[in-house]
PDB file of C-alpha atoms in Angstrom:
ATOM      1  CA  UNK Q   1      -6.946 -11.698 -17.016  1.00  0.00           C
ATOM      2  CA  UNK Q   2      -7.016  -7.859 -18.519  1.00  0.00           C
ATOM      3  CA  UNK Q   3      -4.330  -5.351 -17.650  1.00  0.00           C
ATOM      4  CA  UNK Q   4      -5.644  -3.672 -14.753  1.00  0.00           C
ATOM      5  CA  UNK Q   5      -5.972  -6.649 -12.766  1.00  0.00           C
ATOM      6  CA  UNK Q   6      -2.846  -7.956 -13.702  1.00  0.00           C
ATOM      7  CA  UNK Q   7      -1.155  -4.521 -12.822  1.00  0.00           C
ATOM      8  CA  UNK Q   8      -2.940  -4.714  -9.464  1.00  0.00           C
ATOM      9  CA  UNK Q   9      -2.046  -8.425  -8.536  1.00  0.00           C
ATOM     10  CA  UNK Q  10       1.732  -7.672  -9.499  1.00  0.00           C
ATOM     11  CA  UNK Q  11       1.170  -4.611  -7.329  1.00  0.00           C
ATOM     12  CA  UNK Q  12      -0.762  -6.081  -4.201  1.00  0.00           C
ATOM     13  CA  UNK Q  13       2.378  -9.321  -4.781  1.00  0.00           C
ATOM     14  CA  UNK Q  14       5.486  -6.550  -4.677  1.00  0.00           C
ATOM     15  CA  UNK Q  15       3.573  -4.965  -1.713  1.00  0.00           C
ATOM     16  CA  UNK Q  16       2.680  -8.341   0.666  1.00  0.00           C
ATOM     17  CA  UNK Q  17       6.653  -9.062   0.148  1.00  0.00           C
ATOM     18  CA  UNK Q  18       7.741  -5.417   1.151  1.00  0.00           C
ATOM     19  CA  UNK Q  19       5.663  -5.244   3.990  1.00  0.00           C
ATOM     20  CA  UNK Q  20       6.580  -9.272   4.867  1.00  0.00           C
ATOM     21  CA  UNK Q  21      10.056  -8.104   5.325  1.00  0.00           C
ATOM     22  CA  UNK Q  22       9.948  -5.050   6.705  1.00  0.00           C
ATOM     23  CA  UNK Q  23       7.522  -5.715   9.841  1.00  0.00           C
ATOM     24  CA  UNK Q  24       7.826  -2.373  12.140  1.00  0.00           C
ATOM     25  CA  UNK Q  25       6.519  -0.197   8.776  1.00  0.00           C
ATOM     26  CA  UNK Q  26       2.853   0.624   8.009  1.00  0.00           C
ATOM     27  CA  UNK Q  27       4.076   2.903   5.115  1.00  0.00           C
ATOM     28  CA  UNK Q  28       5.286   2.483   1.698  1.00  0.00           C
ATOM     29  CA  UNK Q  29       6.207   4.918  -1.088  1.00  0.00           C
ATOM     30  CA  UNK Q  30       7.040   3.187  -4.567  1.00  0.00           C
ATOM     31  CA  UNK Q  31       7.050   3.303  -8.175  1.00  0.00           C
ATOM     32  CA  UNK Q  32       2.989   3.021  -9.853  1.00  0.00           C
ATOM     33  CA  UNK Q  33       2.633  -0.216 -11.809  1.00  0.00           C
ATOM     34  CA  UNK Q  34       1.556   0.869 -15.239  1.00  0.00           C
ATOM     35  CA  UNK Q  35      -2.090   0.490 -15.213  1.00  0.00           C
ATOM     36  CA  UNK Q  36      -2.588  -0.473 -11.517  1.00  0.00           C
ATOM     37  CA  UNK Q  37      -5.496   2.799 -11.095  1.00  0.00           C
ATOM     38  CA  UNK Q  38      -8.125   3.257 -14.047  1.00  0.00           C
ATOM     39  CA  UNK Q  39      -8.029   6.754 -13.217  1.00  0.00           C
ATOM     40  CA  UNK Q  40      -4.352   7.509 -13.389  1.00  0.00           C
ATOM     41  CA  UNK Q  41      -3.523   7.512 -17.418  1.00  0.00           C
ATOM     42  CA  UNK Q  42      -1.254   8.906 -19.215  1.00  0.00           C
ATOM     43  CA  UNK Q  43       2.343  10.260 -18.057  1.00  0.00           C
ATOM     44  CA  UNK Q  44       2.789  12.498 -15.233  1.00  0.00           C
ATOM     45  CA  UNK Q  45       2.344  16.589 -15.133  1.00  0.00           C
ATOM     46  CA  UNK Q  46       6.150  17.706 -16.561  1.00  0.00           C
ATOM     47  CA  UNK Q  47       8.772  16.991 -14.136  1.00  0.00           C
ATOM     48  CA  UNK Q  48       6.371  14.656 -12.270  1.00  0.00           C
ATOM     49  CA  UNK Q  49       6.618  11.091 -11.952  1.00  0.00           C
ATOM     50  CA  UNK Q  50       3.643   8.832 -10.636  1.00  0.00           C
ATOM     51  CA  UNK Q  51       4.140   7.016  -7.450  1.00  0.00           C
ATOM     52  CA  UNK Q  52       2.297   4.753  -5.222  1.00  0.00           C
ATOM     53  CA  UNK Q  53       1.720   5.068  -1.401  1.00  0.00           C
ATOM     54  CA  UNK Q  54       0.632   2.069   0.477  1.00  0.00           C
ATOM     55  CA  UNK Q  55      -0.211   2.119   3.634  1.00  0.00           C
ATOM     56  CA  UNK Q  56      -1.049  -1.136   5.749  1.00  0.00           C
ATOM     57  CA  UNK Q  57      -3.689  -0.467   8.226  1.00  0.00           C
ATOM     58  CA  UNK Q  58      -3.149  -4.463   9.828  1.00  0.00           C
ATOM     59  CA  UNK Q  59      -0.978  -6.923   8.134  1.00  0.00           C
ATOM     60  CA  UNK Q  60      -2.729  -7.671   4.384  1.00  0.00           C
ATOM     61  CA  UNK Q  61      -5.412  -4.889   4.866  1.00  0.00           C
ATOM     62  CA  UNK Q  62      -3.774  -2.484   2.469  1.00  0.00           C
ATOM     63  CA  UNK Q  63      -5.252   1.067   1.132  1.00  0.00           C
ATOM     64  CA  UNK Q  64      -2.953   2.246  -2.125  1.00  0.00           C
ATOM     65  CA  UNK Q  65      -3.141   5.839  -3.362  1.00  0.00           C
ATOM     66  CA  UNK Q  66      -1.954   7.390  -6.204  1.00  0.00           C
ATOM     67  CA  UNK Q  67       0.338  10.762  -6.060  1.00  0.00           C
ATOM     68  CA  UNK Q  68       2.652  12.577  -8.528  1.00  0.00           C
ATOM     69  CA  UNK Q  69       5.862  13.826  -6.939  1.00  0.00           C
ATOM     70  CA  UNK Q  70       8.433  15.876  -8.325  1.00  0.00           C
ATOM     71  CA  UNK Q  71      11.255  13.966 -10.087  1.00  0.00           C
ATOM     72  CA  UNK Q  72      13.664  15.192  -8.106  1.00  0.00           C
ATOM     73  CA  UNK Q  73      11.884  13.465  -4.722  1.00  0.00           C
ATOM     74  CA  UNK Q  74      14.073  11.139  -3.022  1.00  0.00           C
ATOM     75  CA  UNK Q  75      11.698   8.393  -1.848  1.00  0.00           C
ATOM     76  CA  UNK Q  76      14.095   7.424   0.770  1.00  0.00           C
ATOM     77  CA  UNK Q  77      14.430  10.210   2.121  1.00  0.00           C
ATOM     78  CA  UNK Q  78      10.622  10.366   3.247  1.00  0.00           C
ATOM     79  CA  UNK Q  79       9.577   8.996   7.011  1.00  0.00           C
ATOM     80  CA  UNK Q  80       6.138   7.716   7.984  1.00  0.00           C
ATOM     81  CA  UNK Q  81       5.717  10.799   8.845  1.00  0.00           C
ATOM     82  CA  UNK Q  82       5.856  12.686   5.526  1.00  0.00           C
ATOM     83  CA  UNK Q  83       4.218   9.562   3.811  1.00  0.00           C
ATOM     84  CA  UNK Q  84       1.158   9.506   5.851  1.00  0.00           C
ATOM     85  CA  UNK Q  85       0.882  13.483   5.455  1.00  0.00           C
ATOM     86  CA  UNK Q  86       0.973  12.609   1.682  1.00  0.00           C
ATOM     87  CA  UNK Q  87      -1.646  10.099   2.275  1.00  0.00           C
ATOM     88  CA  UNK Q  88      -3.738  11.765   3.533  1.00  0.00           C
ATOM     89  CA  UNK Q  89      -3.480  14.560   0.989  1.00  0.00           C
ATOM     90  CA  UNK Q  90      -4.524  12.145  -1.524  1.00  0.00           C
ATOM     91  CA  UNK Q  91      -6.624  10.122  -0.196  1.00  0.00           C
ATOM     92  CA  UNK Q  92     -10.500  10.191  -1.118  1.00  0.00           C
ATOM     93  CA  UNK Q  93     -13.037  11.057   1.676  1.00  0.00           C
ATOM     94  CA  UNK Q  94     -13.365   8.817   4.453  1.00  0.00           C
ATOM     95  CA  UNK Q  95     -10.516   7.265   4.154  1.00  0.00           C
ATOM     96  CA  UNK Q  96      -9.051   7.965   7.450  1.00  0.00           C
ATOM     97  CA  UNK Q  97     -12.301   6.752   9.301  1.00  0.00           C
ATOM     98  CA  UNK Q  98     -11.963   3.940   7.133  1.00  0.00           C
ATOM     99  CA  UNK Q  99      -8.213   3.191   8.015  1.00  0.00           C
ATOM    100  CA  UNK Q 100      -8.997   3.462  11.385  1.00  0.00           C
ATOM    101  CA  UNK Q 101     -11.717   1.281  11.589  1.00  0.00           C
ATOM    102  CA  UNK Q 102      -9.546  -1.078  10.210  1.00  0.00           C
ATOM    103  CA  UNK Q 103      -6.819  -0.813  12.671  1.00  0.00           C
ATOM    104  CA  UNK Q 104      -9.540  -1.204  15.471  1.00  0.00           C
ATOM    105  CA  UNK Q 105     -10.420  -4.861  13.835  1.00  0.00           C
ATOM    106  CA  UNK Q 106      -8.253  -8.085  14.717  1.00  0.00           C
ATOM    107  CA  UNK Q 107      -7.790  -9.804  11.686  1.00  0.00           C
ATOM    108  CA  UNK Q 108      -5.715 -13.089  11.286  1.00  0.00           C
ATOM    109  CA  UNK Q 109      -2.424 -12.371  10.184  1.00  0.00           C
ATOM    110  CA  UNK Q 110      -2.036 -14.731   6.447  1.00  0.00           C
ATOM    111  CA  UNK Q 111       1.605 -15.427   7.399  1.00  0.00           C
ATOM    112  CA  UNK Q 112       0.900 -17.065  10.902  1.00  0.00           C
ATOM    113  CA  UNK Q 113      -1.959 -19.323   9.636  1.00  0.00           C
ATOM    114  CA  UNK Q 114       0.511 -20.459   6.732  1.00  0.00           C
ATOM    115  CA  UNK Q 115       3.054 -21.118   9.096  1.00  0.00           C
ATOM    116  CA  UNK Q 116       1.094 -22.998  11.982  1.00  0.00           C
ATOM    117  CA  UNK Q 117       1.560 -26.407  12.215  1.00  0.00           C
ATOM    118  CA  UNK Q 118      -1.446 -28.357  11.245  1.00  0.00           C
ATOM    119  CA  UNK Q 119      -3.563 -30.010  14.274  1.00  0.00           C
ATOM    120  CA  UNK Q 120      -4.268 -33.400  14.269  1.00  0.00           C
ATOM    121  CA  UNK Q 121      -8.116 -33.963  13.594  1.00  0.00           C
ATOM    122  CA  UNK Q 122      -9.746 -35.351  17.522  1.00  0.00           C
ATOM    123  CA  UNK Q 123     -10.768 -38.622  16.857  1.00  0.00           C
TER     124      UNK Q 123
END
């Protein structure tokens, strides 16, 4: 496995738990993963640090963008509100059509199948 996808699995992992225990959010706002986008290299702009914003259109359908914030940003201190402004901001074009195409789809939430009992085969 090469870095980048092994910066992007520990990623996608640290996000599936975050979002697995807190269940009313659809926004995230984190530290970058050292090689988790092969276009972000190198440190931040002075007095910058990198940061990740993840924002989960439907539970495991997850769009991650890349922003530097000023060091002095308290990441707790921005709302959904603030994060999906930033979002958007940084997001490539399309990617709101695309988010909210993804919020119109139904897609099985991973945690109920794992969690279902298993159904005896008819026989």
């Amino acid at each position: 496995m090469n870095e980048r996808n092994l910066a992007v699995e520990i990623a996608t992992a640290g996000d599936a738990a975050w979002f697995a225990k807190e269940l009313s959010r659809r926004l995230r706002i984190r530290n970058m993963v050292p090689g988790e986008f092969p276009d972000v290299t190198g440190p931040a702009p002075v007095g910058m640090a990198w940061r990740t914003i993840v924002l989960e259109a439907q539970p495991g359908a997850r769009s991650r963008q890349a922003i530097a914030l000023s060091i002095g940003t308290s990441l707790e201190a921005l709302d959904d509100d603030a994060l999906y402004a930033l979002f958007v901001q940084v997001a490539p074009a399309g990617a709101r059509a695309m988010i909210a195409r993804l919020r119109k789809l139904k897609m099985p939430d991973s945690t109920a199948a794992l969690a279902a009992p298993a159904r005896p085969a008819d026989g």
